PDB file of C-alpha atoms in Angstrom:
ATOM      1  CA  MET A   1     274.970  48.207 226.074  1.00 37.00           C
ATOM      2  CA  ALA A   2     277.872  45.997 227.212  1.00 34.00           C
ATOM      3  CA  SER A   3     280.342  48.835 226.624  1.00 36.00           C
ATOM      4  CA  LEU A   4     278.735  50.949 229.326  1.00 39.00           C
ATOM      5  CA  GLY A   5     280.437  48.985 232.071  1.00 38.00           C
ATOM      6  CA  VAL A   6     277.234  48.944 234.127  1.00 42.00           C
ATOM      7  CA  LEU A   7     274.260  47.243 232.550  1.00 45.00           C
ATOM      8  CA  ILE A   8     270.600  47.996 233.123  1.00 50.00           C
ATOM      9  CA  PHE A   9     267.628  45.662 233.120  1.00 48.00           C
ATOM     10  CA  LEU A  10     263.871  46.008 233.101  1.00 53.00           C
ATOM     11  CA  VAL A  11     262.176  45.407 236.426  1.00 50.00           C
ATOM     12  CA  ALA A  12     259.137  43.387 235.410  1.00 50.00           C
ATOM     13  CA  VAL A  13     258.594  39.895 236.778  1.00 45.00           C
ATOM     14  CA  SER A  14     258.242  37.612 233.787  1.00 43.00           C
ATOM     15  CA  GLY A  15     257.202  34.012 233.432  1.00 40.00           C
ATOM     16  CA  ALA A  16     258.236  33.909 229.784  1.00 37.00           C
ATOM     17  CA  LEU A  17     261.111  36.385 229.388  1.00 36.00           C
ATOM     18  CA  GLY A  18     264.432  35.942 231.161  1.00 35.00           C
ATOM     19  CA  PHE A  19     267.514  38.118 231.360  1.00 32.00           C
ATOM     20  CA  GLN A  20     269.375  38.461 228.092  1.00 35.00           C
ATOM     21  CA  ASP A  21     272.694  37.418 229.641  1.00 32.00           C
ATOM     22  CA  ALA A  22     272.644  36.271 233.242  1.00 27.00           C
ATOM     23  CA  SER A  23     276.455  36.069 233.272  1.00 25.00           C
ATOM     24  CA  ARG A  24     276.719  39.843 232.980  1.00 23.00           C
ATOM     25  CA  PHE A  25     275.518  40.584 236.498  1.00 22.00           C
ATOM     26  CA  ALA A  26     276.266  39.305 239.974  1.00 22.00           C
ATOM     27  CA  PHE A  27     274.165  38.867 243.102  1.00 20.00           C
ATOM     28  CA  PRO A  28     275.740  40.894 245.939  1.00 22.00           C
ATOM     29  CA  GLU A  29     273.519  39.184 248.507  1.00 24.00           C
ATOM     30  CA  ASP A  30     275.752  36.134 248.064  1.00 26.00           C
ATOM     31  CA  VAL A  31     278.503  38.054 249.856  1.00 25.00           C
ATOM     32  CA  ARG A  32     276.477  40.489 251.956  1.00 32.00           C
ATOM     33  CA  GLY A  33     273.998  38.021 253.372  1.00 33.00           C
ATOM     34  CA  LEU A  34     270.234  38.231 253.242  1.00 32.00           C
ATOM     35  CA  SER A  35     268.139  40.585 255.343  1.00 34.00           C
ATOM     36  CA  SER A  36     264.475  41.030 256.186  1.00 33.00           C
ATOM     37  CA  ALA A  37     263.943  43.240 253.137  1.00 33.00           C
ATOM     38  CA  ARG A  38     260.757  44.534 251.572  1.00 36.00           C
ATOM     39  CA  ILE A  39     260.233  46.196 248.068  1.00 45.00           C
ATOM     40  CA  VAL A  40     263.861  46.226 248.633  1.00 49.00           C
ATOM     41  CA  SER A  41     264.449  47.160 252.272  1.00 52.00           C
ATOM     42  CA  GLY A  42     261.084  48.921 252.607  1.00 60.00           C
ATOM     43  CA  TRP A  43     257.899  48.330 254.585  1.00 73.00           C
ATOM     44  CA  GLU A  44     254.532  46.628 254.162  1.00 86.00           C
ATOM     45  CA  ALA A  45     251.713  49.008 253.236  1.00 84.00           C
ATOM     46  CA  GLU A  46     248.624  49.433 255.389  1.00 90.00           C
ATOM     47  CA  GLU A  47     245.172  48.894 253.879  1.00 91.00           C
ATOM     48  CA  GLY A  48     244.235  52.004 251.893  1.00 92.00           C
ATOM     49  CA  GLN A  49     247.622  53.674 252.422  1.00 95.00           C
ATOM     50  CA  ILE A  50     248.412  53.843 248.681  1.00 96.00           C
ATOM     51  CA  PRO A  51     244.974  53.894 246.996  1.00 98.00           C
ATOM     52  CA  TYR A  52     246.300  54.938 243.572  1.00 98.00           C
ATOM     53  CA  GLN A  53     248.421  51.776 243.135  1.00 97.00           C
ATOM     54  CA  LEU A  54     247.249  49.042 240.761  1.00 97.00           C
ATOM     55  CA  SER A  55     248.509  45.497 240.304  1.00 95.00           C
ATOM     56  CA  LEU A  56     248.768  44.221 236.717  1.00 96.00           C
ATOM     57  CA  ARG A  57     249.061  40.740 235.279  1.00 94.00           C
ATOM     58  CA  MET A  58     249.729  40.760 231.532  1.00 94.00           C
ATOM     59  CA  VAL A  59     249.322  37.717 229.304  1.00 94.00           C
ATOM     60  CA  SER A  60     251.274  37.278 226.069  1.00 92.00           C
ATOM     61  CA  ALA A  61     250.097  35.544 222.914  1.00 92.00           C
ATOM     62  CA  ILE A  62     251.921  32.360 223.980  1.00 92.00           C
ATOM     63  CA  GLY A  63     250.519  32.418 227.514  1.00 91.00           C
ATOM     64  CA  GLY A  64     253.450  34.026 229.325  1.00 91.00           C
ATOM     65  CA  VAL A  65     252.408  36.007 232.395  1.00 90.00           C
ATOM     66  CA  THR A  66     254.162  39.179 233.532  1.00 86.00           C
ATOM     67  CA  GLY A  67     253.558  41.154 236.724  1.00 89.00           C
ATOM     68  CA  CYS A  68     253.789  44.943 236.909  1.00 93.00           C
ATOM     69  CA  GLY A  69     252.397  47.945 238.714  1.00 94.00           C
ATOM     70  CA  ALA A  70     250.437  50.964 237.518  1.00 97.00           C
ATOM     71  CA  SER A  71     248.730  54.054 238.927  1.00 98.00           C
ATOM     72  CA  ILE A  72     245.185  55.369 238.666  1.00 98.00           C
ATOM     73  CA  ILE A  73     245.054  58.782 236.968  1.00 98.00           C
ATOM     74  CA  HIS A  74     241.344  58.855 235.994  1.00 98.00           C
ATOM     75  CA  PRO A  75     238.234  56.669 236.505  1.00 98.00           C
ATOM     76  CA  GLU A  76     238.942  55.136 233.074  1.00 98.00           C
ATOM     77  CA  TRP A  77     242.728  55.371 232.738  1.00 98.00           C
ATOM     78  CA  ALA A  78     245.938  54.079 234.306  1.00 98.00           C
ATOM     79  CA  LEU A  79     249.597  54.941 233.797  1.00 98.00           C
ATOM     80  CA  THR A  80     252.305  52.272 233.518  1.00 98.00           C
ATOM     81  CA  ALA A  81     255.581  51.373 231.773  1.00 96.00           C
ATOM     82  CA  ALA A  82     255.429  50.515 228.081  1.00 97.00           C
ATOM     83  CA  HIS A  83     257.561  47.397 228.506  1.00 94.00           C
ATOM     84  CA  CYS A  84     254.862  46.004 230.801  1.00 94.00           C
ATOM     85  CA  THR A  85     252.112  45.995 228.188  1.00 96.00           C
ATOM     86  CA  ALA A  86     254.112  45.721 224.949  1.00 95.00           C
ATOM     87  CA  THR A  87     253.136  42.650 222.865  1.00 94.00           C
ATOM     88  CA  ARG A  88     250.576  41.560 225.474  1.00 95.00           C
ATOM     89  CA  VAL A  89     247.093  40.461 224.479  1.00 96.00           C
ATOM     90  CA  THR A  90     245.264  41.079 227.745  1.00 97.00           C
ATOM     91  CA  VAL A  91     245.788  42.834 231.077  1.00 97.00           C
ATOM     92  CA  VAL A  92     244.214  41.760 234.375  1.00 97.00           C
ATOM     93  CA  ILE A  93     243.901  44.687 236.790  1.00 98.00           C
ATOM     94  CA  ARG A  94     243.524  44.577 240.561  1.00 97.00           C
ATOM     95  CA  ALA A  95     242.363  47.836 242.145  1.00 98.00           C
ATOM     96  CA  GLY A  96     241.910  48.791 245.786  1.00 97.00           C
ATOM     97  CA  VAL A  97     244.435  46.145 246.691  1.00 94.00           C
ATOM     98  CA  THR A  98     247.107  45.865 249.362  1.00 93.00           C
ATOM     99  CA  ASN A  99     247.054  42.078 249.741  1.00 93.00           C
ATOM    100  CA  LEU A 100     246.924  40.523 246.261  1.00 91.00           C
ATOM    101  CA  THR A 101     244.515  37.854 247.487  1.00 92.00           C
ATOM    102  CA  ARG A 102     241.940  40.456 248.584  1.00 93.00           C
ATOM    103  CA  PRO A 103     241.463  43.138 245.894  1.00 95.00           C
ATOM    104  CA  PHE A 104     238.450  45.434 246.097  1.00 97.00           C
ATOM    105  CA  ALA A 105     238.004  45.029 242.325  1.00 97.00           C
ATOM    106  CA  ILE A 106     239.488  42.810 239.634  1.00 97.00           C
ATOM    107  CA  PHE A 107     238.797  43.172 235.921  1.00 97.00           C
ATOM    108  CA  GLU A 108     240.390  42.685 232.515  1.00 97.00           C
ATOM    109  CA  THR A 109     241.105  44.934 229.553  1.00 98.00           C
ATOM    110  CA  THR A 110     242.761  44.587 226.166  1.00 97.00           C
ATOM    111  CA  GLU A 111     243.130  48.295 225.397  1.00 98.00           C
ATOM    112  CA  TYR A 112     246.467  49.972 226.004  1.00 98.00           C
ATOM    113  CA  TYR A 113     248.584  52.622 224.288  1.00 98.00           C
ATOM    114  CA  ASN A 114     252.376  52.795 224.400  1.00 98.00           C
ATOM    115  CA  HIS A 115     254.300  55.919 223.495  1.00 98.00           C
ATOM    116  CA  PRO A 116     255.045  56.057 219.738  1.00 98.00           C
ATOM    117  CA  LEU A 117     258.797  56.514 220.365  1.00 97.00           C
ATOM    118  CA  TYR A 118     258.899  53.263 222.342  1.00 97.00           C
ATOM    119  CA  ASN A 119     259.835  50.281 220.128  1.00 96.00           C
ATOM    120  CA  GLU A 120     257.699  47.295 221.167  1.00 93.00           C
ATOM    121  CA  GLN A 121     259.841  44.947 219.079  1.00 91.00           C
ATOM    122  CA  LEU A 122     262.715  45.692 221.477  1.00 92.00           C
ATOM    123  CA  GLN A 123     260.657  44.988 224.568  1.00 89.00           C
ATOM    124  CA  THR A 124     263.485  43.227 226.394  1.00 86.00           C
ATOM    125  CA  VAL A 125     265.857  46.166 225.842  1.00 89.00           C
ATOM    126  CA  VAL A 126     265.778  49.207 228.139  1.00 90.00           C
ATOM    127  CA  GLN A 127     264.648  52.292 226.229  1.00 93.00           C
ATOM    128  CA  PRO A 128     263.692  55.896 226.902  1.00 95.00           C
ATOM    129  CA  HIS A 129     259.982  56.794 226.580  1.00 97.00           C
ATOM    130  CA  ASP A 130     259.072  53.638 228.510  1.00 96.00           C
ATOM    131  CA  ILE A 131     255.568  54.911 229.253  1.00 98.00           C
ATOM    132  CA  GLY A 132     252.094  53.612 228.472  1.00 98.00           C
ATOM    133  CA  LEU A 133     248.403  54.230 229.127  1.00 98.00           C
ATOM    134  CA  ILE A 134     245.819  51.563 229.956  1.00 98.00           C
ATOM    135  CA  LYS A 135     242.134  52.112 229.194  1.00 98.00           C
ATOM    136  CA  PHE A 136     239.772  50.386 231.621  1.00 98.00           C
ATOM    137  CA  ASN A 137     236.762  48.586 230.187  1.00 94.00           C
ATOM    138  CA  ARG A 138     234.614  50.384 232.780  1.00 97.00           C
ATOM    139  CA  VAL A 139     234.386  53.498 234.893  1.00 98.00           C
ATOM    140  CA  ILE A 140     235.739  52.735 238.356  1.00 97.00           C
ATOM    141  CA  GLU A 141     234.208  54.379 241.415  1.00 97.00           C
ATOM    142  CA  TYR A 142     236.469  56.034 243.933  1.00 98.00           C
ATOM    143  CA  ASN A 143     236.337  55.089 247.597  1.00 98.00           C
ATOM    144  CA  ASN A 144     238.746  54.959 250.523  1.00 97.00           C
ATOM    145  CA  LEU A 145     240.686  52.149 248.792  1.00 97.00           C
ATOM    146  CA  ILE A 146     240.629  53.489 245.223  1.00 98.00           C
ATOM    147  CA  GLN A 147     241.798  57.039 244.467  1.00 98.00           C
ATOM    148  CA  PRO A 148     243.706  58.743 241.623  1.00 98.00           C
ATOM    149  CA  VAL A 149     247.143  60.299 241.919  1.00 98.00           C
ATOM    150  CA  ARG A 150     248.055  63.683 240.484  1.00 98.00           C
ATOM    151  CA  MET A 151     250.706  63.579 237.772  1.00 98.00           C
ATOM    152  CA  GLN A 152     253.735  65.841 237.580  1.00 98.00           C
ATOM    153  CA  ASN A 153     252.852  68.918 235.537  1.00 98.00           C
ATOM    154  CA  SER A 154     254.705  70.068 232.421  1.00 98.00           C
ATOM    155  CA  LEU A 155     256.038  73.104 234.279  1.00 97.00           C
ATOM    156  CA  ASN A 156     258.115  70.808 236.527  1.00 97.00           C
ATOM    157  CA  LYS A 157     258.982  68.183 233.927  1.00 98.00           C
ATOM    158  CA  ASN A 158     262.727  68.901 234.181  1.00 97.00           C
ATOM    159  CA  ARG A 159     262.796  69.720 237.888  1.00 97.00           C
ATOM    160  CA  ASN A 160     265.893  68.534 239.719  1.00 97.00           C
ATOM    161  CA  TYR A 161     264.719  66.344 242.606  1.00 97.00           C
ATOM    162  CA  GLU A 162     268.241  65.752 243.885  1.00 97.00           C
ATOM    163  CA  GLY A 163     268.108  65.219 247.641  1.00 96.00           C
ATOM    164  CA  ASN A 164     264.296  65.116 247.745  1.00 97.00           C
ATOM    165  CA  ARG A 165     262.579  62.290 249.613  1.00 96.00           C
ATOM    166  CA  LEU A 166     260.537  60.239 247.153  1.00 96.00           C
ATOM    167  CA  MET A 167     258.428  57.111 247.625  1.00 95.00           C
ATOM    168  CA  ALA A 168     258.040  54.013 245.446  1.00 93.00           C
ATOM    169  CA  SER A 169     255.613  51.120 245.913  1.00 92.00           C
ATOM    170  CA  GLY A 170     254.682  47.757 244.458  1.00 88.00           C
ATOM    171  CA  TRP A 171     254.729  43.978 244.768  1.00 86.00           C
ATOM    172  CA  GLY A 172     258.196  43.527 243.309  1.00 68.00           C
ATOM    173  CA  ARG A 173     260.783  41.066 244.548  1.00 62.00           C
ATOM    174  CA  THR A 174     262.157  41.816 247.998  1.00 55.00           C
ATOM    175  CA  TRP A 175     265.716  41.038 246.849  1.00 46.00           C
ATOM    176  CA  THR A 176     267.493  40.324 243.561  1.00 45.00           C
ATOM    177  CA  GLU A 177     265.970  37.072 242.272  1.00 51.00           C
ATOM    178  CA  GLY A 178     264.156  36.795 245.608  1.00 51.00           C
ATOM    179  CA  SER A 179     260.480  36.139 246.265  1.00 55.00           C
ATOM    180  CA  SER A 180     257.570  38.473 245.519  1.00 62.00           C
ATOM    181  CA  PRO A 181     255.280  39.401 248.430  1.00 67.00           C
ATOM    182  CA  GLU A 182     251.499  39.131 248.581  1.00 81.00           C
ATOM    183  CA  ILE A 183     251.302  42.435 250.473  1.00 88.00           C
ATOM    184  CA  MET A 184     252.253  45.671 248.749  1.00 91.00           C
ATOM    185  CA  ASN A 185     255.502  47.216 249.945  1.00 90.00           C
ATOM    186  CA  TRP A 186     256.739  50.790 249.851  1.00 90.00           C
ATOM    187  CA  VAL A 187     260.106  52.454 250.316  1.00 89.00           C
ATOM    188  CA  TYR A 188     261.596  55.921 250.628  1.00 92.00           C
ATOM    189  CA  LEU A 189     264.162  56.842 247.979  1.00 93.00           C
ATOM    190  CA  THR A 190     266.347  59.908 247.431  1.00 94.00           C
ATOM    191  CA  GLY A 191     266.204  61.833 244.175  1.00 96.00           C
ATOM    192  CA  GLU A 192     269.345  62.025 242.050  1.00 95.00           C
ATOM    193  CA  SER A 193     270.202  64.623 239.431  1.00 97.00           C
ATOM    194  CA  ASN A 194     270.207  63.329 235.851  1.00 96.00           C
ATOM    195  CA  GLU A 195     273.843  64.401 235.497  1.00 96.00           C
ATOM    196  CA  ARG A 196     274.962  62.308 238.461  1.00 94.00           C
ATOM    197  CA  CYS A 197     272.789  59.367 237.402  1.00 94.00           C
ATOM    198  CA  ARG A 198     274.195  59.446 233.883  1.00 94.00           C
ATOM    199  CA  THR A 199     277.719  59.451 235.271  1.00 94.00           C
ATOM    200  CA  MET A 200     276.963  56.539 237.592  1.00 91.00           C
ATOM    201  CA  PHE A 201     275.759  54.516 234.582  1.00 89.00           C
ATOM    202  CA  GLY A 202     278.879  55.270 232.544  1.00 90.00           C
ATOM    203  CA  GLY A 203     277.355  58.018 230.396  1.00 91.00           C
ATOM    204  CA  SER A 204     274.480  55.833 229.218  1.00 89.00           C
ATOM    205  CA  SER A 205     272.196  57.287 226.543  1.00 89.00           C
ATOM    206  CA  ILE A 206     269.280  55.695 228.416  1.00 92.00           C
ATOM    207  CA  ILE A 207     269.392  58.596 230.911  1.00 94.00           C
ATOM    208  CA  VAL A 208     267.620  61.407 229.042  1.00 96.00           C
ATOM    209  CA  ASP A 209     265.665  64.505 230.083  1.00 97.00           C
ATOM    210  CA  SER A 210     262.512  62.429 230.605  1.00 98.00           C
ATOM    211  CA  THR A 211     264.332  60.135 233.060  1.00 97.00           C
ATOM    212  CA  ILE A 212     264.395  60.579 236.824  1.00 96.00           C
ATOM    213  CA  CYS A 213     266.705  58.509 239.011  1.00 94.00           C
ATOM    214  CA  ALA A 214     266.430  57.670 242.698  1.00 92.00           C
ATOM    215  CA  SER A 215     268.826  56.018 245.136  1.00 89.00           C
ATOM    216  CA  ALA A 216     268.523  54.608 248.638  1.00 81.00           C
ATOM    217  CA  TYR A 217     267.160  56.935 251.314  1.00 81.00           C
ATOM    218  CA  ASN A 218     268.689  55.750 254.588  1.00 71.00           C
ATOM    219  CA  VAL A 219     269.603  52.099 253.944  1.00 63.00           C
ATOM    220  CA  SER A 220     271.988  51.378 251.062  1.00 50.00           C
ATOM    221  CA  SER A 221     269.911  48.456 249.741  1.00 51.00           C
ATOM    222  CA  GLN A 222     266.646  50.403 249.277  1.00 57.00           C
ATOM    223  CA  SER A 223     265.331  50.251 245.708  1.00 54.00           C
ATOM    224  CA  THR A 224     262.680  48.942 243.356  1.00 63.00           C
ATOM    225  CA  CYS A 225     263.045  45.437 241.928  1.00 66.00           C
ATOM    226  CA  GLN A 226     261.580  42.949 239.451  1.00 59.00           C
ATOM    227  CA  GLY A 227     257.805  43.287 239.468  1.00 62.00           C
ATOM    228  CA  ASP A 228     257.762  46.978 240.450  1.00 78.00           C
ATOM    229  CA  SER A 229     257.915  48.152 236.821  1.00 89.00           C
ATOM    230  CA  GLY A 230     255.168  50.565 235.867  1.00 94.00           C
ATOM    231  CA  GLY A 231     254.539  51.502 239.481  1.00 94.00           C
ATOM    232  CA  PRO A 232     254.537  55.072 240.770  1.00 96.00           C
ATOM    233  CA  LEU A 233     257.320  57.199 242.208  1.00 97.00           C
ATOM    234  CA  VAL A 234     255.735  60.046 244.175  1.00 97.00           C
ATOM    235  CA  VAL A 235     256.722  63.144 246.127  1.00 98.00           C
ATOM    236  CA  ILE A 236     254.926  65.452 248.521  1.00 97.00           C
ATOM    237  CA  ASP A 237     254.725  68.500 246.254  1.00 97.00           C
ATOM    238  CA  ASP A 238     255.168  72.163 247.174  1.00 95.00           C
ATOM    239  CA  ASP A 239     251.442  72.493 247.861  1.00 95.00           C
ATOM    240  CA  GLY A 240     251.408  69.438 250.128  1.00 96.00           C
ATOM    241  CA  GLN A 241     249.731  67.085 247.633  1.00 97.00           C
ATOM    242  CA  VAL A 242     251.034  63.668 246.605  1.00 98.00           C
ATOM    243  CA  THR A 243     252.274  63.933 243.019  1.00 98.00           C
ATOM    244  CA  GLN A 244     253.584  61.196 240.737  1.00 98.00           C
ATOM    245  CA  VAL A 245     256.969  62.221 239.326  1.00 98.00           C
ATOM    246  CA  GLY A 246     258.094  58.865 237.946  1.00 97.00           C
ATOM    247  CA  ILE A 247     257.107  55.494 236.486  1.00 96.00           C
ATOM    248  CA  SER A 248     259.345  52.591 237.489  1.00 93.00           C
ATOM    249  CA  SER A 249     261.385  51.474 234.488  1.00 92.00           C
ATOM    250  CA  PHE A 250     264.822  49.953 235.238  1.00 87.00           C
ATOM    251  CA  VAL A 251     267.548  49.110 237.754  1.00 81.00           C
ATOM    252  CA  SER A 252     271.184  48.080 237.412  1.00 79.00           C
ATOM    253  CA  THR A 253     272.015  44.505 236.517  1.00 77.00           C
ATOM    254  CA  THR A 254     274.397  44.518 239.468  1.00 71.00           C
ATOM    255  CA  GLY A 255     271.273  43.892 241.547  1.00 61.00           C
ATOM    256  CA  CYS A 256     268.201  45.660 242.872  1.00 65.00           C
ATOM    257  CA  HIS A 257     269.824  46.326 246.225  1.00 60.00           C
ATOM    258  CA  THR A 258     273.194  47.756 245.161  1.00 68.00           C
ATOM    259  CA  ASP A 259     274.330  51.363 245.445  1.00 76.00           C
ATOM    260  CA  LEU A 260     273.355  52.297 241.884  1.00 82.00           C
ATOM    261  CA  PRO A 261     270.076  54.219 241.432  1.00 87.00           C
ATOM    262  CA  ALA A 262     266.831  52.966 239.926  1.00 88.00           C
ATOM    263  CA  GLY A 263     265.417  54.684 236.838  1.00 92.00           C
ATOM    264  CA  PHE A 264     261.935  56.099 236.281  1.00 95.00           C
ATOM    265  CA  ILE A 265     260.114  57.969 233.486  1.00 97.00           C
ATOM    266  CA  ARG A 266     258.878  61.527 234.148  1.00 98.00           C
ATOM    267  CA  PRO A 267     255.190  61.867 233.164  1.00 98.00           C
ATOM    268  CA  GLY A 268     255.524  65.652 232.959  1.00 98.00           C
ATOM    269  CA  HIS A 269     257.163  65.284 229.539  1.00 98.00           C
ATOM    270  CA  TYR A 270     254.150  63.576 227.971  1.00 98.00           C
ATOM    271  CA  HIS A 271     251.070  65.742 228.575  1.00 98.00           C
ATOM    272  CA  ASP A 272     250.571  66.454 224.869  1.00 98.00           C
ATOM    273  CA  TRP A 273     250.525  62.720 224.203  1.00 98.00           C
ATOM    274  CA  PHE A 274     248.169  62.070 227.132  1.00 98.00           C
ATOM    275  CA  LEU A 275     245.757  64.624 225.687  1.00 98.00           C
ATOM    276  CA  GLU A 276     246.034  63.144 222.192  1.00 98.00           C
ATOM    277  CA  VAL A 277     245.273  59.595 223.375  1.00 98.00           C
ATOM    278  CA  THR A 278     242.663  60.220 226.076  1.00 98.00           C
ATOM    279  CA  GLY A 279     241.148  63.585 225.157  1.00 98.00           C
ATOM    280  CA  ILE A 280     241.779  64.618 228.775  1.00 98.00           C
ATOM    281  CA  ASN A 281     244.093  67.419 229.868  1.00 98.00           C
ATOM    282  CA  PHE A 282     246.014  66.107 232.869  1.00 98.00           C
ATOM    283  CA  ASP A 283     248.301  69.126 233.026  1.00 98.00           C
ATOM    284  CA  TRP A 284     247.845  71.689 235.779  1.00 97.00           C
ATOM    285  CA  VAL A 285     249.255  75.007 236.931  1.00 94.00           C
ATOM    286  CA  PRO A 286     250.163  75.647 240.568  1.00 90.00           C
ATOM    287  CA  GLN A 287     247.765  78.079 242.205  1.00 85.00           C
ATOM    288  CA  GLU A 288     249.097  81.232 243.857  1.00 74.00           C
ATOM    289  CA  PRO A 289     247.868  81.854 247.428  1.00 66.00           C
ATOM    290  CA  THR A 290     244.731  84.020 247.392  1.00 66.00           C
ATOM    291  CA  PRO A 291     245.218  87.317 249.306  1.00 67.00           C
ATOM    292  CA  ALA A 292     242.640  88.156 251.970  1.00 61.00           C
ATOM    293  CA  PRO A 293     240.050  90.831 250.995  1.00 62.00           C
ATOM    294  CA  GLU A 294     240.792  94.364 252.211  1.00 62.00           C
ATOM    295  CA  SER A 295     237.603  94.443 254.294  1.00 53.00           C
ATOM    296  CA  GLU A 296     238.793  91.390 256.215  1.00 52.00           C
ATOM    297  CA  GLU A 297     242.158  93.072 256.827  1.00 51.00           C
ATOM    298  CA  GLU A 298     240.395  96.151 258.235  1.00 46.00           C
ATOM    299  CA  GLU A 299     238.299  93.974 260.522  1.00 46.00           C
ATOM    300  CA  SER A 300     241.449  92.220 261.661  1.00 48.00           C
ATOM    301  CA  GLU A 301     243.103  95.566 262.471  1.00 48.00           C
ATOM    302  CA  GLU A 302     240.066  96.651 264.493  1.00 45.00           C
ATOM    303  CA  SER A 303     240.209  93.400 266.424  1.00 45.00           C
ATOM    304  CA  GLU A 304     243.867  94.009 267.183  1.00 46.00           C
ATOM    305  CA  GLU A 305     243.017  97.482 268.598  1.00 45.00           C
ATOM    306  CA  VAL A 306     240.436  95.998 270.925  1.00 38.00           C
ATOM    307  CA  THR A 307     242.906  93.332 271.980  1.00 41.00           C
ATOM    308  CA  THR A 308     245.611  95.845 272.828  1.00 38.00           C
ATOM    309  CA  ALA A 309     243.163  97.836 274.966  1.00 41.00           C
ATOM    310  CA  ALA A 310     242.297  94.857 277.144  1.00 41.00           C
ATOM    311  CA  PRO A 311     245.469  94.899 279.297  1.00 39.00           C
ATOM    312  CA  GLU A 312     244.560  98.413 280.673  1.00 43.00           C
ATOM    313  CA  GLU A 313     241.456  96.939 282.239  1.00 41.00           C
ATOM    314  CA  SER A 314     243.587  94.188 283.676  1.00 40.00           C
ATOM    315  CA  GLU A 315     245.927  96.716 285.320  1.00 40.00           C
ATOM    316  CA  GLU A 316     242.968  98.362 287.110  1.00 40.00           C
ATOM    317  CA  SER A 317     241.963  94.965 288.460  1.00 38.00           C
ATOM    318  CA  GLU A 318     245.506  94.456 289.727  1.00 39.00           C
ATOM    319  CA  GLU A 319     245.384  97.798 291.619  1.00 38.00           C
ATOM    320  CA  VAL A 320     242.198  96.776 293.443  1.00 34.00           C
ATOM    321  CA  THR A 321     243.783  93.469 294.350  1.00 37.00           C
ATOM    322  CA  THR A 322     246.920  95.002 295.787  1.00 35.00           C
ATOM    323  CA  ALA A 323     244.878  97.496 297.865  1.00 39.00           C
ATOM    324  CA  ALA A 324     242.868  94.759 299.587  1.00 39.00           C
ATOM    325  CA  PRO A 325     245.507  93.760 302.183  1.00 37.00           C
ATOM    326  CA  GLU A 326     245.644  97.338 303.598  1.00 40.00           C
ATOM    327  CA  GLU A 327     241.988  97.059 304.627  1.00 36.00           C
TER     328      GLU A 327
END
């Protein structure tokens, strides 16, 4: 990893795991000065604005606590990053939550599944296939604060989102090594092509087909940060629906708020695995617009004929009006 020139680190907040080598990255805020940043340079969410977002607190066998995000994809299932749940013994989930002190629901589970190509023994090392599923110990009920998000379909799994406006959310640090907020934050990001992202990270093998990268949208410091791992990256899809196209996985060790993009995992690559683990088919096919029946078209044409005849009656009325002054 050191030979890449630009290092990458996981973006979970950890009470037990630190950076592997703190000397390998700098903190640009020391020279730029601090700002009133959010997720990084984002905004506080309104109550119910992002109802698919979950807050996770994972506990390790030695009592270490890690904070991450996740998204609701089913009344019994959530989607997150594998490095969030790897080697953990229990997961505390807050749902329907914007302010961490006031969740609509809070419960615990010990059942999670990480992708088989993800190596849990290398949890502190950034890897591809950083994706996991969490099974709730209950069926959650949807309301205005708790709703699922639609996942990217397999048809669009390799779609180039370069230049698209995306949105990330979470309770991650508001600056590199900064504080974590109680209120969920969100930020707009701009999609990057995998080719450009790979180049920006020195040709790193971490950037694979199932990776999606995103850079700042309109402020150079916008990004995800420590504690946002596992959270959703979404887009307004072609049909107008919010669709999750990424799972927060990593940022550059040069800092959360630098010009280098953040990295996410594309869920569209993993529908076969989702089906194998859950028994649920989360894949979907875009629906073509339904053409209007012929009978309705005929009725519409008849209506147009009536409409075009109306102005003749109006002209007669105008003639009567213009004749009145002569009397």
